[in-house]
Coordinates of C-alpha atoms and ligand atoms in Angstrom, one line a residue:
X1 CA 0.0 0.0 0.0
X2 CA 1.3 3.5 -0.8
X3 CA 2.4 5.4 2.3
X4 CA 0.8 8.8 2.9
X5 CA 3.2 11.6 3.4
X6 CA 3.1 13.2 6.9
X7 CA 1.8 16.6 5.6
X8 CA -1.3 14.9 4.1
X9 CA -2.0 12.8 7.2
X10 CA -1.6 16.0 9.3
X11 CA -4.1 17.9 7.1
X12 CA -6.6 14.9 7.4
X13 CA -6.4 15.2 11.2
X14 CA -7.0 19.0 11.0
X15 CA -9.9 18.6 8.6
X16 CA -11.5 16.0 11.0
X17 CA -11.3 18.6 13.8
X18 CA -8.8 16.5 15.8
X19 CA -6.6 18.5 18.1
X20 CA -2.8 18.5 17.5
X21 CA -0.9 17.8 20.7
X22 CA 2.7 18.6 21.6
X23 CA 4.2 15.2 20.9
X24 CA 2.3 14.8 17.5
X25 CA 4.1 15.3 14.3
X26 CA 3.5 18.7 12.8
X27 CA 5.0 20.7 9.8
X28 CA 7.8 23.0 10.9
X29 CA 5.9 25.9 9.5
X30 CA 2.8 25.1 11.6
X31 CA 5.1 25.1 14.7
X32 CA 6.8 28.3 13.7
X33 CA 3.5 30.1 13.0
X34 CA 2.0 28.9 16.3
X35 CA 5.0 30.1 18.3
X36 CA 4.8 33.5 16.5
X37 CA 1.1 33.9 17.2
X38 CA 0.9 32.5 20.7
X39 CA 4.0 34.4 21.9
X40 CA 2.6 37.6 20.4
X41 CA -0.6 36.9 22.3
X42 CA 1.3 36.2 25.6
X43 CA 3.4 39.3 25.3
X44 CA 0.2 41.4 24.6
X45 CA -1.4 40.1 27.8
X46 CA 1.6 41.1 29.9
X47 CA 2.4 44.4 28.2
X48 CA -1.3 45.1 28.4
X49 CA -1.0 45.3 32.2
X50 CA 0.9 48.5 31.9
X51 CA -1.7 51.0 30.7
X52 CA -4.2 49.7 33.3
X53 CA -1.6 49.5 36.1
X54 CA -1.2 53.3 35.5
X55 CA -4.6 53.8 37.3
X56 CA -4.5 51.4 40.3
X57 CA -3.4 54.2 42.7
X58 CA -6.0 56.6 41.3
X59 CA -9.1 54.5 41.0
X60 CA -12.0 56.6 42.2
X61 CA -13.3 54.1 44.9
X62 CA -12.2 51.1 46.9
X63 CA -14.5 48.9 44.8
X64 CA -13.2 50.2 41.5
X65 CA -9.6 49.6 42.8
X66 CA -10.3 46.0 43.9
X67 CA -12.0 45.2 40.6
X68 CA -9.2 46.8 38.5
X69 CA -6.5 45.0 40.5
X70 CA -8.2 41.6 40.0
X71 CA -8.5 42.3 36.3
X72 CA -4.8 43.2 35.9
X73 CA -3.8 40.1 37.8
X74 CA -6.0 38.0 35.4
X75 CA -4.1 39.5 32.5
X76 CA -0.8 38.4 34.1
X77 CA -2.3 34.9 34.5
X78 CA -3.4 34.8 30.9
X79 CA 0.2 35.6 29.9
X80 CA 1.4 32.6 32.0
X81 CA -1.1 30.1 30.4
X82 CA 0.0 31.3 27.0
X83 CA 3.7 31.2 27.7
X84 CA 3.2 27.7 29.0
X85 CA 1.3 26.7 25.9
X86 CA 4.0 28.2 23.7
X87 CA 6.8 26.3 25.6
X88 CA 5.1 23.0 24.7
X89 CA 6.2 23.8 21.1
X90 CA 9.9 23.5 22.1
X91 CA 10.9 27.1 22.8
X92 CA 12.0 28.3 26.2
X93 CA 10.6 31.2 28.2
X94 CA 14.0 32.9 28.1
X95 CA 14.0 32.8 24.3
X96 CA 10.5 34.2 24.1
X97 CA 11.3 37.1 26.4
X98 CA 14.6 37.7 24.4
X99 CA 12.5 37.9 21.2
X100 CA 10.2 40.5 22.8
X101 CA 13.1 42.6 24.1
X102 CA 15.0 42.5 20.8
X103 CA 11.8 43.6 18.9
X104 CA 11.7 40.3 16.9
X105 CA 8.4 39.4 18.5
X106 CA 5.5 41.8 18.4
X107 CA 2.8 42.5 20.9
X108 CA -0.6 44.0 20.2
X109 CA -0.5 47.6 18.7
X110 CA -3.3 48.7 21.1
X111 CA -1.1 48.7 24.2
X112 CA 1.1 51.5 22.8
X113 CA -1.6 54.1 23.5
X114 CA -1.8 56.1 26.8
X115 CA -4.6 55.9 29.4
X116 CA -5.1 59.6 30.1
X117 CA -8.2 59.6 32.3
X118 CA -10.3 57.1 34.4
X119 CA -12.7 56.9 31.4
X120 CA -9.8 55.3 29.5
X121 CA -9.9 52.4 31.9
X122 CA -13.6 52.0 30.9
X123 CA -12.7 52.2 27.2
X124 CA -9.9 49.6 27.6
X125 CA -12.2 47.1 29.3
X126 CA -15.2 47.7 27.0
X127 CA -13.4 48.0 23.7
X128 CA -10.0 46.3 24.1
X129 CA -11.3 43.4 26.1
X130 CA -14.4 43.4 23.9
X131 CA -12.3 43.0 20.8
X132 CA -10.1 40.4 22.5
X133 CA -13.1 38.3 23.4
X134 CA -14.5 38.3 19.9
X135 CA -11.1 37.1 18.7
X136 CA -10.5 34.6 21.5
X137 CA -13.9 33.0 21.5
X138 CA -13.1 32.0 17.9
X139 CA -9.6 30.8 19.0
X140 CA -11.1 28.4 21.5
X141 CA -11.5 26.1 18.5
X142 CA -7.9 26.5 17.3
X143 CA -6.3 23.3 16.2
X144 CA -3.5 23.2 18.7
X145 CA -4.7 21.5 21.9
X146 CA -2.7 23.5 24.6
X147 CA -3.6 26.8 22.9
X148 CA -7.3 25.9 22.6
X149 CA -7.5 24.8 26.3
X150 CA -5.8 28.1 27.4
X151 CA -8.3 30.1 25.4
X152 CA -11.3 28.3 27.0
X153 CA -10.1 29.4 30.4
X154 CA -9.1 32.9 29.3
X155 CA -12.5 33.6 27.7
X156 CA -14.3 32.9 31.0
X157 CA -12.3 35.7 32.6
X158 CA -12.4 38.1 29.7
X159 CA -16.2 38.5 29.8
X160 CA -15.9 39.8 33.3
X161 CA -13.3 42.3 32.1
X162 CA -15.5 43.6 29.3
X163 CA -18.3 44.2 31.7
X164 CA -16.0 46.0 34.1
X165 CA -15.2 48.5 31.4
X166 CA -18.7 48.9 30.1
X167 CA -20.0 49.6 33.7
X168 CA -17.4 52.4 34.0
X169 CA -18.5 53.9 30.7
X170 CA -22.2 53.5 31.5
X171 CA -21.8 55.2 34.8
X172 CA -19.8 58.1 33.4
X173 CA -22.2 58.5 30.5
X174 CA -25.0 59.1 32.9
X175 CA -23.0 61.3 35.3
X176 CA -22.2 65.0 35.0
X177 CA -21.8 66.7 31.6
X178 CA -18.0 66.7 32.2
X179 CA -18.0 62.9 33.0
X180 CA -20.0 62.2 29.9
X181 CA -17.5 64.2 27.8
X182 CA -14.6 62.3 29.3
X183 CA -16.3 59.0 28.4
X184 CA -17.0 60.2 24.8
X185 CA -13.4 61.5 24.5
X186 CA -12.0 58.1 25.6
X187 CA -14.3 56.3 23.1
X188 CA -13.1 58.7 20.4
X189 CA -9.4 57.9 21.1
X190 CA -9.8 54.1 21.5
X191 CA -12.3 53.2 18.8
X192 CA -10.0 53.2 15.8
X193 CA -7.0 51.5 17.5
X194 CA -9.4 48.8 18.7
X195 CA -10.4 48.1 15.1
X196 CA -6.7 47.7 14.3
X197 CA -6.3 45.0 16.9
X198 CA -7.8 42.5 14.4
X199 CA -4.9 43.0 12.1
X200 CA -4.7 44.1 8.4
X201 CA -7.6 43.4 6.0
X202 CA -7.7 39.8 4.8
X203 CA -6.3 40.7 1.4
X204 CA -3.2 42.1 3.1
X205 CA -2.8 39.5 5.9
X206 CA 0.5 37.6 5.4
X207 CA -0.3 34.6 7.6
X208 CA -4.1 34.2 7.2
X209 CA -4.1 31.7 4.3
X210 CA -1.9 29.2 6.0
X211 CA -3.4 29.8 9.4
X212 CA -6.9 29.2 8.2
X213 CA -5.9 26.1 6.3
X214 CA -4.3 24.7 9.4
X215 CA -7.2 26.0 11.6
X216 CA -4.8 28.0 13.8
X217 CA -7.2 30.8 13.0
X218 CA -10.9 29.9 12.6
X219 CA -12.2 33.2 11.3
X220 CA -10.6 35.9 9.3
X221 CA -9.4 39.3 10.5
X222 CA -12.2 41.1 8.7
X223 CA -14.9 38.7 9.8
X224 CA -14.0 39.2 13.4
X225 CA -13.6 42.9 13.1
X226 CA -17.1 43.2 11.6
X227 CA -18.6 41.1 14.4
X228 CA -17.0 43.4 17.0
X229 CA -18.3 46.5 15.3
X230 CA -21.9 45.1 15.0
X231 CA -22.0 44.2 18.7
X232 CA -20.3 47.4 20.0
X233 CA -22.4 50.0 18.0
X234 CA -25.5 48.8 19.8
X235 CA -23.8 48.9 23.2
X236 CA -22.7 52.5 22.5
X237 CA -26.3 53.5 21.6
X238 CA -27.6 52.0 24.9
X239 CA -25.4 54.3 27.0
X240 CA -25.8 57.3 24.8
X241 CA -22.3 57.6 23.4
X242 CA -21.5 58.0 19.7
X243 CA -19.0 56.0 17.6
X244 CA -16.5 58.5 16.1
X245 CA -17.1 57.4 12.5
X246 CA -19.2 59.5 10.1
X247 CA -19.4 56.7 7.6
X248 CA -20.9 54.2 10.1
X249 CA -24.2 53.0 8.7
X250 CA -26.4 49.9 8.9
X251 CA -26.4 48.1 5.7
X252 CA -29.7 46.3 5.4
X253 CA -28.6 44.1 2.5
X254 CA -25.4 42.9 4.3
X255 CA -27.1 42.9 7.7
X256 CA -23.9 44.5 9.0
X257 CA -22.7 48.0 9.7
X258 CA -20.6 49.6 7.0
X259 CA -17.7 51.6 8.4
X260 CA -15.1 54.2 7.4
X261 CA -11.5 53.7 6.4
X262 CA -9.0 52.5 9.0
X263 CA -5.8 54.5 9.1
X264 CA -3.3 51.8 8.2
X265 CA -0.4 54.3 8.2
X266 CA -1.0 54.8 11.9
X267 CA -1.0 51.0 12.4
X268 CA 2.3 50.5 10.6
X269 CA 3.8 53.4 12.5
X270 CA 2.9 51.8 15.8
X271 CA 4.1 48.4 14.7
X272 CA 7.4 50.0 13.7
X273 CA 7.9 51.2 17.3
X274 CA 6.7 54.8 16.8
X275 CA 3.4 54.8 18.7
X276 CA 2.9 57.2 21.6
X277 CA 4.1 54.7 24.3
X278 CA 6.2 51.9 22.5
X279 CA 9.5 53.0 24.1
X280 CA 8.0 53.4 27.6
X281 CA 6.3 50.0 27.5
X282 CA 9.4 48.2 26.4
X283 CA 11.7 50.0 28.9
X284 CA 9.4 49.2 31.8
X285 CA 9.3 45.5 30.8
X286 CA 13.1 45.3 30.5
X287 CA 13.5 46.9 33.8
X288 CA 10.9 44.7 35.6
X289 CA 12.6 41.6 34.0
X290 CA 16.0 42.7 35.2
X291 CA 14.7 43.5 38.7
X292 CA 13.1 40.1 38.9
X293 CA 16.4 38.2 38.1
X294 CA 17.0 37.3 41.7
X295 CA 13.6 35.8 42.1
X296 CA 14.2 33.5 39.0
X297 CA 17.6 32.6 40.3
X298 CA 16.2 31.7 43.8
X299 CA 13.4 29.7 42.3
X300 CA 15.8 27.7 40.1
X301 CA 18.2 27.1 43.0
X302 CA 15.3 25.8 45.1
X303 CA 14.1 23.5 42.3
X304 CA 17.6 22.2 41.9
X305 CA 17.9 21.5 45.6
X306 CA 14.6 19.7 45.6
X307 CA 15.8 17.6 42.7
X308 CA 19.0 16.6 44.4
X309 CA 17.3 15.7 47.7
X310 CA 17.7 12.0 48.5
X311 CA 14.3 10.2 48.5
X312 CA 14.2 8.1 51.8
X313 CA 14.3 4.3 51.1
Ligands
FAQ401 N1 -0.7 44.4 16.7 O1 -0.9 38.1 8.8 P1 -1.5 38.9 9.9 C1 -5.8 41.4 24.9 C2 1.1 41.7 12.8 S1 -4.9 40.2 24.0 C3 0.6 44.1 16.4 O2 -2.9 39.2 9.8 P2 -2.0 37.0 12.0 C4 -6.1 41.0 26.3 C5 1.2 40.2 12.8 O3 1.8 39.7 14.0 C6 -4.6 41.1 22.4 N2 0.9 43.3 15.3 O4 -1.1 38.2 11.3 C7 -6.0 42.2 27.1 C8 2.1 40.0 11.5 O5 3.4 40.3 11.9 P3 4.6 39.2 12.0 C9 -3.7 40.2 21.6 C10 -0.1 42.9 14.6 O6 -1.1 36.6 13.2 C11 -7.0 43.2 27.2 C12 1.6 41.1 10.6 O7 1.0 42.1 11.4 N3 -4.5 39.2 21.0 O8 -6.0 42.4 24.3 C13 -1.5 43.2 14.8 O9 -2.4 36.0 11.1 C14 -6.8 44.3 28.0 C15 0.6 40.6 9.5 O10 -0.7 40.3 10.1 C16 -3.9 38.2 20.2 O11 -2.7 38.2 20.0 C17 -1.7 44.0 15.9 N4 -3.0 44.4 16.3 O12 -3.3 37.8 12.6 C18 -4.9 42.3 27.9 C19 -4.8 37.2 19.7 N5 -2.2 42.6 13.9 O13 4.2 38.3 13.2 C20 -4.7 43.5 28.8 C21 -4.1 36.1 18.9 C22 -1.4 42.0 13.0 O14 4.6 38.4 10.7 C23 -5.7 44.4 28.8 N6 -3.6 36.6 17.7 N7 -0.1 42.2 13.4 O15 5.8 40.0 12.3 C24 -4.3 36.6 16.5 O16 -5.5 36.3 16.5 C25 -3.6 37.0 15.3 O17 -2.2 37.0 15.6 C26 -4.0 38.5 14.8 C27 -3.2 38.8 13.6 C28 -5.5 38.5 14.4 C29 -3.8 39.5 15.9

């Protein structure tokens, strides 16, 4: 009988919706593409703690502070699940961090924008977590087992994050005129960068074809972006805020909102390290990593000691 080549058998498994596990054979390019995407995702979760961390000490109430703290800790936890999933592909945590610090690995463009007022914390939760959920619900069905399982757990926590942000926006929108203006201003500044989180249009997306074939990604950048817009426009209406897009219009034929042009020049500029906060975000991460060296060394020394301990007969 003619032997199937491993690429074909791999694709048969993918098409049959079987999960690929760490010890299974996989094409090198599948492995590389996953490492790229999962590590970018992990770095995003961890760098994403910075714009929110900026407001812990200035949260307007004890309740708001406790909720924000819990949310930021969740993001750190998401980073850890994702780094662990990525390590199952044969790359070490040190290499992943090195790739982030050298600029070889990206993190989401959205975290290079500043959080100027408390309303920005609302906008981050509502829009950034809202966009992240749309993307991650879809990724729960990704073909790589450890990534898929991490996503299922992460999605449970993200929906609380989105509500935390929407509650802040809803309260500010029904507050004083000044508070409502702050909420609108935050929406104006975070709307377009949130749409950029979904990546370039499908026709420009370098990795989509392969990632869709291998079911790393289950829906395209444009499909997910459209779903986010359709959901969010209605949420804005409910709290009386307006989406800053004069071209936004319900299209009865498509049963979707049409929307204006995204500024891809701004997106490229941020990806190239020239967004408002890129340098600050990276400098903070490098410094925190260096400051934590003694903790890593102590943990490794303890693990080594435990390994060498004689087991009593
Ligand atoms: N920012 O060919 P594609 C969160 C890059 S988690 C930066 O379309 P792909 C939670 C892309 O890497 C947010 N770079 O790429 C939270 C590639 O460059 P490369 C993160 C971007 O991978 C909330 C190039 O452009 N979520 O927010 C971006 O097929 C609040 C060509 O693009 C994930 O990472 C971007 N926005 O599709 C935490 C989800 N878009 O690598 C704290 C998982 C594209 O060749 C507070 N990732 N690029 O150098 C994905 O679903 C995909 O990777 C996409 C991009 C959809 C992001």
